[in-house]
């Protein structure tokens, strides 16, 4: 009897957390899935778009807590595609923004499995936008950096030191464990008064935010008990957000009084 299984892998970006920010193309891919492998940062409500009888496997990774290693995830993708057919690999944000999506695609294609990519809305852009932070703004910021705070060998990215020298908006993902080092790099460039926003669980009902400056942000984090997952946004555009500018107006007023 001929094997009628047709293996296929689709990487789908789940967006930044709000399930309504999944793309229509992502919904269509999930509706055709035989197996869904999903990350910790992918909202589980999105699973409702997959067939009820599809196999759903959690392969989430957090710092210090990995359900599966990356090599195991790669093998799961291939094994399930060859056994069941269409595998949707659901990844938080966009699959190619610090998501190791290219590695998963390359591994699947090495077995001759057709692959497809559905881009997702990156948290690097969407989470600040939900707070009214425009990463670029005429007259204020003409570019932005998106940097991982922690590299694969657990060190601080050397690009942050370069970004600290620029006038660009700097967005740092996976940087909370390195916050003191990040602060030191910006202080070294005499940017202690540069506005900072840290947004935890952005675009979700559990969202928390702390705002301050390079010099004060560590105190804000401690006061508000901010932790992972969070995005760090550094730059003058932070204080120009309609939602946040009140804090900075009060901050400047307090500075003048003192």
PDB file of N, CA, C and O in Angstrom, residues 57-127:
ATOM      1  N   UNK A  57       2.033  19.879  20.661  1.00  0.00           N
ATOM      2  CA  UNK A  57       3.209  19.566  21.480  1.00  0.00           C
ATOM      3  C   UNK A  57       3.863  20.868  21.940  1.00  0.00           C
ATOM      4  O   UNK A  57       4.265  21.706  21.121  1.00  0.00           O
ATOM      5  N   UNK A  58       3.987  21.034  23.256  1.00  0.00           N
ATOM      6  CA  UNK A  58       4.637  22.218  23.807  1.00  0.00           C
ATOM      7  C   UNK A  58       6.150  22.015  23.794  1.00  0.00           C
ATOM      8  O   UNK A  58       6.663  21.043  24.342  1.00  0.00           O
ATOM      9  N   UNK A  59       6.857  22.926  23.134  1.00  0.00           N
ATOM     10  CA  UNK A  59       8.320  22.826  23.050  1.00  0.00           C
ATOM     11  C   UNK A  59       8.961  24.131  23.516  1.00  0.00           C
ATOM     12  O   UNK A  59      10.019  24.533  23.046  1.00  0.00           O
ATOM     13  N   UNK A  60       8.302  24.781  24.476  1.00  0.00           N
ATOM     14  CA  UNK A  60       8.747  26.095  24.924  1.00  0.00           C
ATOM     15  C   UNK A  60      10.085  26.068  25.628  1.00  0.00           C
ATOM     16  O   UNK A  60      10.468  25.075  26.239  1.00  0.00           O
ATOM     17  N   UNK A  61      10.763  27.217  25.517  1.00  0.00           N
ATOM     18  CA  UNK A  61      12.046  27.374  26.188  1.00  0.00           C
ATOM     19  C   UNK A  61      12.048  28.693  26.947  1.00  0.00           C
ATOM     20  O   UNK A  61      11.641  29.724  26.436  1.00  0.00           O
ATOM     21  N   UNK A  62      12.485  28.636  28.195  1.00  0.00           N
ATOM     22  CA  UNK A  62      12.732  29.818  28.996  1.00  0.00           C
ATOM     23  C   UNK A  62      14.164  29.739  29.493  1.00  0.00           C
ATOM     24  O   UNK A  62      14.770  28.671  29.473  1.00  0.00           O
ATOM     25  N   UNK A  63      14.672  30.848  29.999  1.00  0.00           N
ATOM     26  CA  UNK A  63      16.031  30.827  30.525  1.00  0.00           C
ATOM     27  C   UNK A  63      16.115  29.818  31.658  1.00  0.00           C
ATOM     28  O   UNK A  63      15.371  29.890  32.640  1.00  0.00           O
ATOM     29  N   UNK A  64      17.002  28.849  31.516  1.00  0.00           N
ATOM     30  CA  UNK A  64      17.219  27.847  32.552  1.00  0.00           C
ATOM     31  C   UNK A  64      16.169  26.758  32.603  1.00  0.00           C
ATOM     32  O   UNK A  64      16.199  25.900  33.466  1.00  0.00           O
ATOM     33  N   UNK A  65      15.210  26.783  31.665  1.00  0.00           N
ATOM     34  CA  UNK A  65      14.147  25.775  31.683  1.00  0.00           C
ATOM     35  C   UNK A  65      13.738  25.455  30.249  1.00  0.00           C
ATOM     36  O   UNK A  65      12.935  26.169  29.662  1.00  0.00           O
ATOM     37  N   UNK A  66      14.304  24.386  29.728  1.00  0.00           N
ATOM     38  CA  UNK A  66      14.027  23.992  28.348  1.00  0.00           C
ATOM     39  C   UNK A  66      13.264  22.669  28.332  1.00  0.00           C
ATOM     40  O   UNK A  66      13.739  21.667  28.849  1.00  0.00           O
ATOM     41  N   UNK A  67      12.064  22.700  27.742  1.00  0.00           N
ATOM     42  CA  UNK A  67      11.295  21.473  27.587  1.00  0.00           C
ATOM     43  C   UNK A  67      12.031  20.510  26.655  1.00  0.00           C
ATOM     44  O   UNK A  67      12.097  19.314  26.895  1.00  0.00           O
ATOM     45  N   UNK A  68      12.586  21.074  25.594  1.00  0.00           N
ATOM     46  CA  UNK A  68      13.384  20.321  24.624  1.00  0.00           C
ATOM     47  C   UNK A  68      14.574  21.182  24.216  1.00  0.00           C
ATOM     48  O   UNK A  68      14.477  22.414  24.169  1.00  0.00           O
ATOM     49  N   UNK A  69      15.680  20.537  23.866  1.00  0.00           N
ATOM     50  CA  UNK A  69      16.802  21.275  23.284  1.00  0.00           C
ATOM     51  C   UNK A  69      16.451  21.626  21.845  1.00  0.00           C
ATOM     52  O   UNK A  69      15.515  21.061  21.261  1.00  0.00           O
ATOM     53  N   UNK A  70      17.222  22.544  21.244  1.00  0.00           N
ATOM     54  CA  UNK A  70      16.940  22.921  19.866  1.00  0.00           C
ATOM     55  C   UNK A  70      17.114  21.740  18.918  1.00  0.00           C
ATOM     56  O   UNK A  70      16.336  21.553  17.978  1.00  0.00           O
ATOM     57  N   UNK A  71      18.112  20.911  19.166  1.00  0.00           N
ATOM     58  CA  UNK A  71      18.315  19.725  18.322  1.00  0.00           C
ATOM     59  C   UNK A  71      17.119  18.780  18.411  1.00  0.00           C
ATOM     60  O   UNK A  71      16.694  18.189  17.403  1.00  0.00           O
ATOM     61  N   UNK A  72      16.560  18.640  19.604  1.00  0.00           N
ATOM     62  CA  UNK A  72      15.388  17.773  19.779  1.00  0.00           C
ATOM     63  C   UNK A  72      14.168  18.358  19.065  1.00  0.00           C
ATOM     64  O   UNK A  72      13.376  17.627  18.473  1.00  0.00           O
ATOM     65  N   UNK A  73      14.028  19.689  19.123  1.00  0.00           N
ATOM     66  CA  UNK A  73      12.911  20.339  18.425  1.00  0.00           C
ATOM     67  C   UNK A  73      13.037  20.123  16.921  1.00  0.00           C
ATOM     68  O   UNK A  73      12.049  19.788  16.245  1.00  0.00           O
ATOM     69  N   UNK A  74      14.241  20.299  16.403  1.00  0.00           N
ATOM     70  CA  UNK A  74      14.463  20.069  14.969  1.00  0.00           C
ATOM     71  C   UNK A  74      14.033  18.657  14.570  1.00  0.00           C
ATOM     72  O   UNK A  74      13.364  18.449  13.553  1.00  0.00           O
ATOM     73  N   UNK A  75      14.410  17.676  15.394  1.00  0.00           N
ATOM     74  CA  UNK A  75      14.085  16.290  15.083  1.00  0.00           C
ATOM     75  C   UNK A  75      12.594  16.026  15.211  1.00  0.00           C
ATOM     76  O   UNK A  75      12.007  15.282  14.403  1.00  0.00           O
ATOM     77  N   UNK A  76      11.955  16.657  16.205  1.00  0.00           N
ATOM     78  CA  UNK A  76      10.501  16.511  16.359  1.00  0.00           C
ATOM     79  C   UNK A  76       9.764  17.025  15.126  1.00  0.00           C
ATOM     80  O   UNK A  76       8.772  16.430  14.684  1.00  0.00           O
ATOM     81  N   UNK A  77      10.215  18.153  14.608  1.00  0.00           N
ATOM     82  CA  UNK A  77       9.587  18.725  13.419  1.00  0.00           C
ATOM     83  C   UNK A  77       9.630  17.721  12.274  1.00  0.00           C
ATOM     84  O   UNK A  77       8.612  17.435  11.627  1.00  0.00           O
ATOM     85  N   UNK A  78      10.799  17.158  12.036  1.00  0.00           N
ATOM     86  CA  UNK A  78      10.981  16.217  10.926  1.00  0.00           C
ATOM     87  C   UNK A  78      10.208  14.923  11.165  1.00  0.00           C
ATOM     88  O   UNK A  78       9.479  14.433  10.286  1.00  0.00           O
ATOM     89  N   UNK A  79      10.344  14.351  12.353  1.00  0.00           N
ATOM     90  CA  UNK A  79       9.674  13.076  12.654  1.00  0.00           C
ATOM     91  C   UNK A  79       8.161  13.191  12.507  1.00  0.00           C
ATOM     92  O   UNK A  79       7.506  12.298  11.943  1.00  0.00           O
ATOM     93  N   UNK A  80       7.600  14.292  13.002  1.00  0.00           N
ATOM     94  CA  UNK A  80       6.146  14.458  12.931  1.00  0.00           C
ATOM     95  C   UNK A  80       5.679  14.750  11.517  1.00  0.00           C
ATOM     96  O   UNK A  80       4.588  14.309  11.112  1.00  0.00           O
ATOM     97  N   UNK A  81       6.485  15.469  10.745  1.00  0.00           N
ATOM     98  CA  UNK A  81       6.118  15.729   9.347  1.00  0.00           C
ATOM     99  C   UNK A  81       6.105  14.434   8.548  1.00  0.00           C
ATOM    100  O   UNK A  81       5.179  14.178   7.758  1.00  0.00           O
ATOM    101  N   UNK A  82       7.113  13.595   8.761  1.00  0.00           N
ATOM    102  CA  UNK A  82       7.187  12.331   8.026  1.00  0.00           C
ATOM    103  C   UNK A  82       6.108  11.346   8.462  1.00  0.00           C
ATOM    104  O   UNK A  82       5.642  10.519   7.665  1.00  0.00           O
ATOM    105  N   UNK A  83       5.672  11.447   9.718  1.00  0.00           N
ATOM    106  CA  UNK A  83       4.676  10.507  10.253  1.00  0.00           C
ATOM    107  C   UNK A  83       3.243  10.971  10.015  1.00  0.00           C
ATOM    108  O   UNK A  83       2.365  10.172   9.667  1.00  0.00           O
ATOM    109  N   UNK A  84       3.008  12.287  10.197  1.00  0.00           N
ATOM    110  CA  UNK A  84       1.619  12.776  10.188  1.00  0.00           C
ATOM    111  C   UNK A  84       1.279  13.734   9.044  1.00  0.00           C
ATOM    112  O   UNK A  84       0.104  13.937   8.745  1.00  0.00           O
ATOM    113  N   UNK A  85       2.284  14.353   8.437  1.00  0.00           N
ATOM    114  CA  UNK A  85       1.988  15.279   7.343  1.00  0.00           C
ATOM    115  C   UNK A  85       2.364  16.708   7.664  1.00  0.00           C
ATOM    116  O   UNK A  85       3.549  17.018   7.853  1.00  0.00           O
ATOM    117  N   UNK A  86       1.374  17.571   7.745  1.00  0.00           N
ATOM    118  CA  UNK A  86       1.632  19.008   7.889  1.00  0.00           C
ATOM    119  C   UNK A  86       1.928  19.377   9.343  1.00  0.00           C
ATOM    120  O   UNK A  86       1.073  19.265  10.219  1.00  0.00           O
ATOM    121  N   UNK A  87       3.153  19.858   9.583  1.00  0.00           N
ATOM    122  CA  UNK A  87       3.551  20.351  10.900  1.00  0.00           C
ATOM    123  C   UNK A  87       3.588  21.872  10.864  1.00  0.00           C
ATOM    124  O   UNK A  87       4.250  22.464  10.008  1.00  0.00           O
ATOM    125  N   UNK A  88       2.877  22.496  11.794  1.00  0.00           N
ATOM    126  CA  UNK A  88       2.988  23.940  11.985  1.00  0.00           C
ATOM    127  C   UNK A  88       3.870  24.186  13.202  1.00  0.00           C
ATOM    128  O   UNK A  88       3.596  23.697  14.297  1.00  0.00           O
ATOM    129  N   UNK A  89       4.940  24.890  12.978  1.00  0.00           N
ATOM    130  CA  UNK A  89       5.842  25.278  14.070  1.00  0.00           C
ATOM    131  C   UNK A  89       5.470  26.700  14.448  1.00  0.00           C
ATOM    132  O   UNK A  89       5.742  27.652  13.716  1.00  0.00           O
ATOM    133  N   UNK A  90       4.785  26.850  15.580  1.00  0.00           N
ATOM    134  CA  UNK A  90       4.248  28.139  16.017  1.00  0.00           C
ATOM    135  C   UNK A  90       5.240  28.805  16.963  1.00  0.00           C
ATOM    136  O   UNK A  90       5.538  28.269  18.031  1.00  0.00           O
ATOM    137  N   UNK A  91       5.736  29.967  16.545  1.00  0.00           N
ATOM    138  CA  UNK A  91       6.790  30.639  17.296  1.00  0.00           C
ATOM    139  C   UNK A  91       6.353  32.049  17.675  1.00  0.00           C
ATOM    140  O   UNK A  91       5.748  32.758  16.873  1.00  0.00           O
ATOM    141  N   UNK A  92       6.668  32.464  18.902  1.00  0.00           N
ATOM    142  CA  UNK A  92       6.309  33.801  19.353  1.00  0.00           C
ATOM    143  C   UNK A  92       6.925  34.878  18.480  1.00  0.00           C
ATOM    144  O   UNK A  92       8.030  34.734  17.958  1.00  0.00           O
ATOM    145  N   UNK A  93       6.194  35.982  18.288  1.00  0.00           N
ATOM    146  CA  UNK A  93       6.697  37.079  17.470  1.00  0.00           C
ATOM    147  C   UNK A  93       6.808  36.692  16.019  1.00  0.00           C
ATOM    148  O   UNK A  93       5.874  36.165  15.416  1.00  0.00           O
ATOM    149  N   UNK A  94       7.980  36.949  15.449  1.00  0.00           N
ATOM    150  CA  UNK A  94       8.285  36.549  14.069  1.00  0.00           C
ATOM    151  C   UNK A  94       9.315  35.428  14.128  1.00  0.00           C
ATOM    152  O   UNK A  94      10.264  35.501  14.906  1.00  0.00           O
ATOM    153  N   UNK A  95       9.154  34.375  13.312  1.00  0.00           N
ATOM    154  CA  UNK A  95      10.045  33.220  13.428  1.00  0.00           C
ATOM    155  C   UNK A  95      11.510  33.499  13.117  1.00  0.00           C
ATOM    156  O   UNK A  95      12.380  32.737  13.531  1.00  0.00           O
ATOM    157  N   UNK A  96      11.784  34.601  12.407  1.00  0.00           N
ATOM    158  CA  UNK A  96      13.165  34.894  12.028  1.00  0.00           C
ATOM    159  C   UNK A  96      13.803  36.004  12.866  1.00  0.00           C
ATOM    160  O   UNK A  96      14.926  36.424  12.589  1.00  0.00           O
ATOM    161  N   UNK A  97      13.099  36.507  13.871  1.00  0.00           N
ATOM    162  CA  UNK A  97      13.670  37.518  14.764  1.00  0.00           C
ATOM    163  C   UNK A  97      14.028  36.833  16.082  1.00  0.00           C
ATOM    164  O   UNK A  97      13.175  36.630  16.957  1.00  0.00           O
ATOM    165  N   UNK A  98      15.284  36.431  16.202  1.00  0.00           N
ATOM    166  CA  UNK A  98      15.789  35.715  17.379  1.00  0.00           C
ATOM    167  C   UNK A  98      14.972  34.454  17.672  1.00  0.00           C
ATOM    168  O   UNK A  98      14.854  34.041  18.828  1.00  0.00           O
ATOM    169  N   UNK A  99      14.403  33.858  16.620  1.00  0.00           N
ATOM    170  CA  UNK A  99      13.552  32.697  16.831  1.00  0.00           C
ATOM    171  C   UNK A  99      14.146  31.383  16.366  1.00  0.00           C
ATOM    172  O   UNK A  99      13.514  30.345  16.479  1.00  0.00           O
ATOM    173  N   UNK A 100      15.335  31.403  15.789  1.00  0.00           N
ATOM    174  CA  UNK A 100      16.016  30.215  15.284  1.00  0.00           C
ATOM    175  C   UNK A 100      15.201  29.499  14.206  1.00  0.00           C
ATOM    176  O   UNK A 100      15.353  28.307  13.965  1.00  0.00           O
ATOM    177  N   UNK A 101      14.312  30.267  13.579  1.00  0.00           N
ATOM    178  CA  UNK A 101      13.480  29.695  12.533  1.00  0.00           C
ATOM    179  C   UNK A 101      14.276  29.203  11.342  1.00  0.00           C
ATOM    180  O   UNK A 101      13.954  28.174  10.739  1.00  0.00           O
ATOM    181  N   UNK A 102      15.329  29.921  10.986  1.00  0.00           N
ATOM    182  CA  UNK A 102      16.123  29.517   9.827  1.00  0.00           C
ATOM    183  C   UNK A 102      16.784  28.166  10.057  1.00  0.00           C
ATOM    184  O   UNK A 102      16.896  27.347   9.133  1.00  0.00           O
ATOM    185  N   UNK A 103      17.192  27.902  11.317  1.00  0.00           N
ATOM    186  CA  UNK A 103      17.805  26.607  11.625  1.00  0.00           C
ATOM    187  C   UNK A 103      16.794  25.474  11.438  1.00  0.00           C
ATOM    188  O   UNK A 103      17.132  24.398  10.929  1.00  0.00           O
ATOM    189  N   UNK A 104      15.567  25.715  11.863  1.00  0.00           N
ATOM    190  CA  UNK A 104      14.530  24.682  11.756  1.00  0.00           C
ATOM    191  C   UNK A 104      14.155  24.417  10.308  1.00  0.00           C
ATOM    192  O   UNK A 104      13.950  23.262   9.905  1.00  0.00           O
ATOM    193  N   UNK A 105      14.094  25.489   9.514  1.00  0.00           N
ATOM    194  CA  UNK A 105      13.804  25.341   8.091  1.00  0.00           C
ATOM    195  C   UNK A 105      14.914  24.555   7.401  1.00  0.00           C
ATOM    196  O   UNK A 105      14.654  23.622   6.618  1.00  0.00           O
ATOM    197  N   UNK A 106      16.154  24.912   7.680  1.00  0.00           N
ATOM    198  CA  UNK A 106      17.290  24.239   7.049  1.00  0.00           C
ATOM    199  C   UNK A 106      17.309  22.748   7.399  1.00  0.00           C
ATOM    200  O   UNK A 106      17.587  21.904   6.535  1.00  0.00           O
ATOM    201  N   UNK A 107      16.991  22.407   8.648  1.00  0.00           N
ATOM    202  CA  UNK A 107      17.005  21.006   9.064  1.00  0.00           C
ATOM    203  C   UNK A 107      15.909  20.225   8.343  1.00  0.00           C
ATOM    204  O   UNK A 107      16.145  19.122   7.827  1.00  0.00           O
ATOM    205  N   UNK A 108      14.708  20.798   8.293  1.00  0.00           N
ATOM    206  CA  UNK A 108      13.610  20.117   7.607  1.00  0.00           C
ATOM    207  C   UNK A 108      13.909  19.935   6.123  1.00  0.00           C
ATOM    208  O   UNK A 108      13.655  18.864   5.542  1.00  0.00           O
ATOM    209  N   UNK A 109      14.479  20.957   5.499  1.00  0.00           N
ATOM    210  CA  UNK A 109      14.772  20.872   4.064  1.00  0.00           C
ATOM    211  C   UNK A 109      15.885  19.866   3.767  1.00  0.00           C
ATOM    212  O   UNK A 109      15.937  19.309   2.669  1.00  0.00           O
ATOM    213  N   UNK A 110      16.740  19.595   4.746  1.00  0.00           N
ATOM    214  CA  UNK A 110      17.803  18.603   4.533  1.00  0.00           C
ATOM    215  C   UNK A 110      17.225  17.196   4.397  1.00  0.00           C
ATOM    216  O   UNK A 110      17.895  16.288   3.914  1.00  0.00           O
ATOM    217  N   UNK A 111      15.960  17.018   4.804  1.00  0.00           N
ATOM    218  CA  UNK A 111      15.261  15.743   4.646  1.00  0.00           C
ATOM    219  C   UNK A 111      14.326  15.769   3.431  1.00  0.00           C
ATOM    220  O   UNK A 111      13.518  14.860   3.239  1.00  0.00           O
ATOM    221  N   UNK A 112      14.413  16.831   2.642  1.00  0.00           N
ATOM    222  CA  UNK A 112      13.573  16.952   1.458  1.00  0.00           C
ATOM    223  C   UNK A 112      12.138  17.336   1.748  1.00  0.00           C
ATOM    224  O   UNK A 112      11.260  17.157   0.901  1.00  0.00           O
ATOM    225  N   UNK A 113      11.882  17.883   2.943  1.00  0.00           N
ATOM    226  CA  UNK A 113      10.522  18.257   3.329  1.00  0.00           C
ATOM    227  C   UNK A 113      10.242  19.690   2.859  1.00  0.00           C
ATOM    228  O   UNK A 113      11.014  20.605   3.167  1.00  0.00           O
ATOM    229  N   UNK A 114       9.157  19.918   2.129  1.00  0.00           N
ATOM    230  CA  UNK A 114       8.811  21.283   1.701  1.00  0.00           C
ATOM    231  C   UNK A 114       8.538  22.175   2.914  1.00  0.00           C
ATOM    232  O   UNK A 114       7.886  21.741   3.880  1.00  0.00           O
ATOM    233  N   UNK A 115       9.027  23.398   2.880  1.00  0.00           N
ATOM    234  CA  UNK A 115       8.852  24.314   4.003  1.00  0.00           C
ATOM    235  C   UNK A 115       8.277  25.649   3.534  1.00  0.00           C
ATOM    236  O   UNK A 115       8.515  26.081   2.406  1.00  0.00           O
ATOM    237  N   UNK A 116       7.550  26.283   4.442  1.00  0.00           N
ATOM    238  CA  UNK A 116       6.932  27.573   4.162  1.00  0.00           C
ATOM    239  C   UNK A 116       7.037  28.436   5.422  1.00  0.00           C
ATOM    240  O   UNK A 116       7.110  27.913   6.530  1.00  0.00           O
ATOM    241  N   UNK A 117       7.038  29.740   5.239  1.00  0.00           N
ATOM    242  CA  UNK A 117       7.149  30.663   6.367  1.00  0.00           C
ATOM    243  C   UNK A 117       6.009  31.673   6.318  1.00  0.00           C
ATOM    244  O   UNK A 117       5.743  32.272   5.273  1.00  0.00           O
ATOM    245  N   UNK A 118       5.322  31.825   7.458  1.00  0.00           N
ATOM    246  CA  UNK A 118       4.307  32.870   7.608  1.00  0.00           C
ATOM    247  C   UNK A 118       4.874  33.888   8.595  1.00  0.00           C
ATOM    248  O   UNK A 118       4.976  33.595   9.792  1.00  0.00           O
ATOM    249  N   UNK A 119       5.272  35.064   8.126  1.00  0.00           N
ATOM    250  CA  UNK A 119       5.847  36.056   9.039  1.00  0.00           C
ATOM    251  C   UNK A 119       4.871  36.428  10.154  1.00  0.00           C
ATOM    252  O   UNK A 119       3.647  36.343   9.985  1.00  0.00           O
ATOM    253  N   UNK A 120       5.434  36.841  11.275  1.00  0.00           N
ATOM    254  CA  UNK A 120       4.608  37.280  12.396  1.00  0.00           C
ATOM    255  C   UNK A 120       4.926  38.713  12.777  1.00  0.00           C
ATOM    256  O   UNK A 120       5.963  39.258  12.377  1.00  0.00           O
ATOM    257  N   UNK A 121       4.053  39.326  13.546  1.00  0.00           N
ATOM    258  CA  UNK A 121       4.289  40.684  14.033  1.00  0.00           C
ATOM    259  C   UNK A 121       5.292  40.595  15.175  1.00  0.00           C
ATOM    260  O   UNK A 121       5.041  39.947  16.191  1.00  0.00           O
ATOM    261  N   UNK A 122       6.450  41.223  15.005  1.00  0.00           N
ATOM    262  CA  UNK A 122       7.505  41.119  16.004  1.00  0.00           C
ATOM    263  C   UNK A 122       7.177  41.930  17.257  1.00  0.00           C
ATOM    264  O   UNK A 122       6.719  43.076  17.172  1.00  0.00           O
ATOM    265  N   UNK A 123       7.454  41.336  18.403  1.00  0.00           N
ATOM    266  CA  UNK A 123       7.254  42.037  19.672  1.00  0.00           C
ATOM    267  C   UNK A 123       8.150  43.275  19.756  1.00  0.00           C
ATOM    268  O   UNK A 123       7.813  44.237  20.449  1.00  0.00           O
ATOM    269  N   UNK A 124       9.266  43.263  19.053  1.00  0.00           N
ATOM    270  CA  UNK A 124      10.191  44.393  19.098  1.00  0.00           C
ATOM    271  C   UNK A 124       9.532  45.683  18.625  1.00  0.00           C
ATOM    272  O   UNK A 124       9.901  46.780  19.062  1.00  0.00           O
ATOM    273  N   UNK A 125       8.557  45.565  17.751  1.00  0.00           N
ATOM    274  CA  UNK A 125       7.851  46.730  17.216  1.00  0.00           C
ATOM    275  C   UNK A 125       6.475  46.890  17.856  1.00  0.00           C
ATOM    276  O   UNK A 125       6.066  47.984  18.248  1.00  0.00           O
ATOM    277  N   UNK A 126       5.753  45.775  17.989  1.00  0.00           N
ATOM    278  CA  UNK A 126       4.365  45.847  18.451  1.00  0.00           C
ATOM    279  C   UNK A 126       4.238  46.223  19.920  1.00  0.00           C
ATOM    280  O   UNK A 126       3.340  46.987  20.296  1.00  0.00           O
ATOM    281  N   UNK A 127       5.104  45.698  20.768  1.00  0.00           N
ATOM    282  CA  UNK A 127       4.988  45.974  22.204  1.00  0.00           C
ATOM    283  C   UNK A 127       5.209  47.457  22.509  1.00  0.00           C
ATOM    284  O   UNK A 127       4.400  48.062  23.225  1.00  0.00           O
TER     285      UNK A 127
END
